[in-house]
Coordinates of C-alpha atoms in Angstrom, one line a residue:
X1 CA 14.2 -46.0 27.1
X2 CA 16.8 -43.6 28.7
X3 CA 15.8 -40.5 30.6
X4 CA 17.4 -38.3 27.9
X5 CA 15.5 -40.0 25.1
X6 CA 12.3 -39.6 26.9
X7 CA 13.0 -35.9 27.5
X8 CA 13.9 -35.4 23.8
X9 CA 10.6 -37.1 22.7
X10 CA 8.6 -35.0 25.2
X11 CA 10.2 -31.8 24.0
X12 CA 9.5 -32.7 20.4
X13 CA 5.9 -33.4 21.2
X14 CA 5.5 -30.1 23.0
X15 CA 7.1 -28.4 20.0
X16 CA 4.7 -30.0 17.6
X17 CA 1.7 -29.2 19.8
X18 CA 2.8 -25.6 20.0
X19 CA 3.2 -25.4 16.3
X20 CA -0.3 -26.9 15.7
X21 CA -1.8 -24.5 18.2
X22 CA -0.2 -21.5 16.5
X23 CA -1.5 -22.8 13.1
X24 CA -5.0 -22.9 14.5
X25 CA -4.9 -19.4 16.1
X26 CA -7.4 -16.9 14.8
X27 CA -6.1 -13.9 12.8
X28 CA -6.5 -11.6 15.7
X29 CA -4.1 -13.6 17.8
X30 CA -1.6 -14.1 14.9
X31 CA -1.4 -10.3 14.4
X32 CA 0.6 -10.3 17.7
X33 CA 3.2 -7.5 17.7
X34 CA 2.8 -6.5 14.1
X35 CA 3.0 -2.8 13.6
X36 CA 1.5 -1.6 10.3
X37 CA 2.3 1.9 8.9
X38 CA -0.1 3.3 6.3
X39 CA 1.1 6.0 3.9
X40 CA -0.3 7.7 0.9
X41 CA -2.1 10.6 -0.7
X42 CA -5.7 11.8 -0.5
X43 CA -7.2 8.3 -0.7
X44 CA -5.2 7.2 2.3
X45 CA -6.0 10.4 4.1
X46 CA -9.7 9.9 3.5
X47 CA -12.2 7.1 3.5
X48 CA -10.0 4.3 2.1
X49 CA -7.1 4.9 4.6
X50 CA -9.5 5.1 7.5
X51 CA -11.3 1.9 6.6
X52 CA -8.0 0.0 6.1
X53 CA -6.9 1.2 9.5
X54 CA -10.2 0.1 11.1
X55 CA -10.1 -3.3 9.5
X56 CA -6.5 -4.1 10.5
X57 CA -6.9 -2.7 14.0
X58 CA -9.9 -4.9 14.5
X59 CA -7.7 -7.9 13.7
X60 CA -5.2 -6.9 16.4
X61 CA -2.6 -5.0 14.4
X62 CA -1.1 -1.9 15.8
X63 CA -1.6 0.8 13.1
X64 CA -0.4 4.3 12.3
X65 CA -1.5 6.3 9.3
X66 CA 0.1 9.3 7.7
X67 CA -1.2 10.8 4.5
X68 CA -1.1 14.1 2.6
X69 CA -3.7 15.2 0.0
X70 CA -2.4 16.1 -3.5
X71 CA 1.0 14.5 -2.8
X72 CA 3.0 11.7 -4.4
X73 CA 6.5 10.7 -5.4
X74 CA 6.8 13.0 -8.4
X75 CA 6.8 16.4 -6.7
X76 CA 9.2 16.4 -3.8
X77 CA 9.2 20.2 -4.1
X78 CA 5.6 20.1 -2.8
X79 CA 5.9 17.3 -0.3
X80 CA 9.0 15.2 0.5
X81 CA 7.7 11.7 1.1
X82 CA 11.2 10.3 1.9
X83 CA 11.5 12.8 4.8
X84 CA 7.8 12.3 5.8
X85 CA 8.1 8.4 5.8
X86 CA 11.2 8.6 7.9
X87 CA 9.5 10.8 10.5
X88 CA 6.3 8.6 10.5
X89 CA 8.4 5.4 11.0
X90 CA 10.6 6.9 13.7
X91 CA 9.6 5.5 17.1
X92 CA 7.0 3.2 15.5
X93 CA 9.4 0.8 13.9
X94 CA 6.8 -0.7 11.4
X95 CA 7.0 -4.4 10.7
X96 CA 5.0 -3.7 7.5
X97 CA 4.1 -0.6 5.5
X98 CA 1.2 -0.2 3.2
X99 CA 1.6 2.5 0.6
X100 CA -0.6 3.9 -2.2
X101 CA 0.7 6.6 -4.5
X102 CA 0.1 7.5 -8.1
X103 CA -3.0 9.6 -8.3
X104 CA -1.0 12.9 -8.2
X105 CA 2.0 11.5 -10.0
X106 CA 1.0 11.5 -13.7
X107 CA 2.9 14.8 -14.3
X108 CA 6.4 16.2 -14.7
X109 CA 8.8 15.0 -12.1
X110 CA 10.9 17.3 -10.0
X111 CA 14.5 16.3 -9.8
X112 CA 15.9 19.0 -7.6
X113 CA 16.8 22.7 -7.7
X114 CA 20.4 22.0 -8.7
X115 CA 19.7 19.0 -10.9
X116 CA 20.2 18.9 -14.6
X117 CA 17.5 18.5 -15.8
X118 CA 15.5 20.1 -13.1
X119 CA 12.3 18.4 -14.4
X120 CA 11.5 15.3 -16.4
X121 CA 8.3 15.6 -18.3
X122 CA 5.7 12.8 -18.1
X123 CA 6.2 11.7 -21.7
X124 CA 10.0 12.1 -21.7
X125 CA 12.5 9.2 -21.7
X126 CA 13.7 8.5 -18.2
X127 CA 10.5 9.3 -16.4
X128 CA 9.5 5.6 -15.8
X129 CA 13.1 4.7 -14.7
X130 CA 13.2 7.5 -12.2
X131 CA 9.8 6.8 -10.8
X132 CA 10.7 3.1 -10.4
X133 CA 13.9 4.2 -8.7
X134 CA 11.9 6.3 -6.2
X135 CA 9.6 3.4 -5.5
X136 CA 12.6 1.1 -4.8
X137 CA 14.4 3.7 -2.7
X138 CA 11.3 4.3 -0.5
X139 CA 10.9 0.5 -0.1
X140 CA 14.5 0.2 1.0
X141 CA 14.1 3.1 3.4
X142 CA 11.1 1.4 5.0
X143 CA 12.7 -2.1 4.9
X144 CA 16.4 -1.8 5.2
X145 CA 18.0 -5.0 3.9
X146 CA 14.6 -6.6 3.7
X147 CA 13.9 -6.3 7.4
X148 CA 10.2 -5.5 7.1
X149 CA 7.4 -6.0 4.6
X150 CA 6.4 -3.3 2.1
X151 CA 3.0 -3.5 0.4
X152 CA 2.3 -1.3 -2.6
X153 CA -1.4 -0.8 -3.4
X154 CA -2.1 0.1 -7.0
X155 CA -4.4 2.8 -8.2
X156 CA -8.0 1.9 -9.2
X157 CA -9.7 2.5 -12.5
X158 CA -10.5 6.2 -13.3
X159 CA -13.4 7.7 -15.1
X160 CA -11.2 9.9 -17.3
X161 CA -9.5 7.8 -20.0
X162 CA -6.4 10.0 -20.0
X163 CA -6.0 9.7 -16.2
X164 CA -6.8 6.0 -16.3
X165 CA -4.1 5.4 -18.9
X166 CA -1.5 7.2 -16.7
X167 CA -2.5 5.3 -13.6
X168 CA -2.1 2.0 -15.6
X169 CA 1.4 3.1 -16.5
X170 CA 2.3 4.0 -12.9
X171 CA 0.8 0.7 -11.7
X172 CA 2.9 -1.2 -14.1
X173 CA 6.1 0.6 -12.8
X174 CA 5.2 0.0 -9.2
X175 CA 4.3 -3.7 -9.8
X176 CA 7.5 -4.4 -11.6
X177 CA 9.6 -2.6 -9.0
X178 CA 7.8 -4.3 -6.0
X179 CA 8.0 -7.8 -7.6
X180 CA 11.8 -7.4 -8.0
X181 CA 12.1 -7.2 -4.2
X182 CA 11.8 -10.2 -1.9
X183 CA 10.4 -8.0 0.9
X184 CA 7.7 -6.2 -1.2
X185 CA 4.4 -7.1 -2.7
X186 CA 2.0 -5.4 -5.2
X187 CA -1.7 -5.5 -4.5
X188 CA -4.0 -4.5 -7.3
X189 CA -7.2 -2.5 -6.6
X190 CA -8.4 -2.8 -10.2
X191 CA -11.3 -5.2 -10.8
X192 CA -11.9 -5.8 -7.1
X193 CA -15.3 -4.0 -7.0
X194 CA -16.0 -3.7 -10.7
X195 CA -14.3 -4.9 -13.9
X196 CA -14.1 -1.4 -15.3
X197 CA -14.7 2.1 -13.8
X198 CA -18.1 2.2 -12.3
X199 CA -19.7 5.0 -10.3
X200 CA -22.0 2.5 -8.6
X201 CA -22.6 -1.2 -8.4
X202 CA -25.4 -3.5 -7.5
X203 CA -25.0 -4.9 -4.0
X204 CA -27.7 -7.2 -2.5
X205 CA -30.2 -5.9 -5.0
X206 CA -29.5 -2.2 -4.2
X207 CA -27.5 0.4 -6.1
X208 CA -24.5 1.4 -4.1
X209 CA -22.4 4.5 -5.0
X210 CA -18.8 3.3 -4.7
X211 CA -16.9 6.3 -6.2
X212 CA -16.9 10.0 -5.3
X213 CA -18.4 12.5 -7.8
X214 CA -14.9 13.4 -9.1
X215 CA -14.5 9.9 -10.6
X216 CA -11.1 9.5 -8.8
X217 CA -11.7 8.8 -5.1
X218 CA -13.9 6.2 -3.4
X219 CA -17.1 7.1 -1.6
X220 CA -17.5 6.0 2.1
X221 CA -19.4 3.0 0.9
X222 CA -16.9 2.1 -1.8
X223 CA -13.9 2.5 0.6
X224 CA -15.6 0.2 3.1
X225 CA -16.3 -2.5 0.5
X226 CA -12.8 -2.2 -1.0
X227 CA -11.1 -2.4 2.4
X228 CA -13.1 -5.4 3.4
X229 CA -12.4 -7.1 0.1
X230 CA -8.6 -6.5 0.4
X231 CA -8.1 -7.3 4.0
X232 CA -7.3 -11.0 3.5
X233 CA -4.8 -10.2 0.8
X234 CA -3.2 -7.5 2.9
X235 CA -3.0 -9.8 5.9
X236 CA -1.3 -12.4 3.8
X237 CA 1.1 -9.8 2.5
X238 CA 2.0 -8.6 5.9
X239 CA 2.8 -12.1 6.9

């Protein structure tokens, strides 16, 4: 056997060993240099966002969270999420971004002071297409040319049938838009803790309140359970 052949075989064996070692690394080690940005409305500002950040940080991810209550993608006159996301990402350079919007978006959509029309009503033709366009545009802004991962979390079941119906519509738009991109993924929150809306669930024989009194947000306990239940899915989506 020549020296070159021996060296080639040795290099190949070292490469295989390294690959096997990486495959066996715990999730904490695999998180490596991943930087995860978390964006959203009041749920991400409150218990759910805090718990997601805690779970991911514990696995070794570097995290940053920016959220604004009562905000979404429909009302840029109230809060411009494109500008806010750009500012949040600046200097952080996220390798993945987790977003959740929708709870405040089931309403008329602001198109701009000089736009015609200035507003698109919820039930008007064009609302769904424009909302999908905004989801795609924000995804592209956070992942130019597919350079990062974008994870869109859907909205959970709501107590109000009217609001729940609107959230289902928005979820469908977000899912379709995300699935059309190779760098994006949609993660559902429906049916994770309960098949339908539930104010509380049985857990280890005890009644646990998982939703806030408003029937919209999660309680501290509910947010903790949901974050833990979604961690593996989110880690897989982050890559």
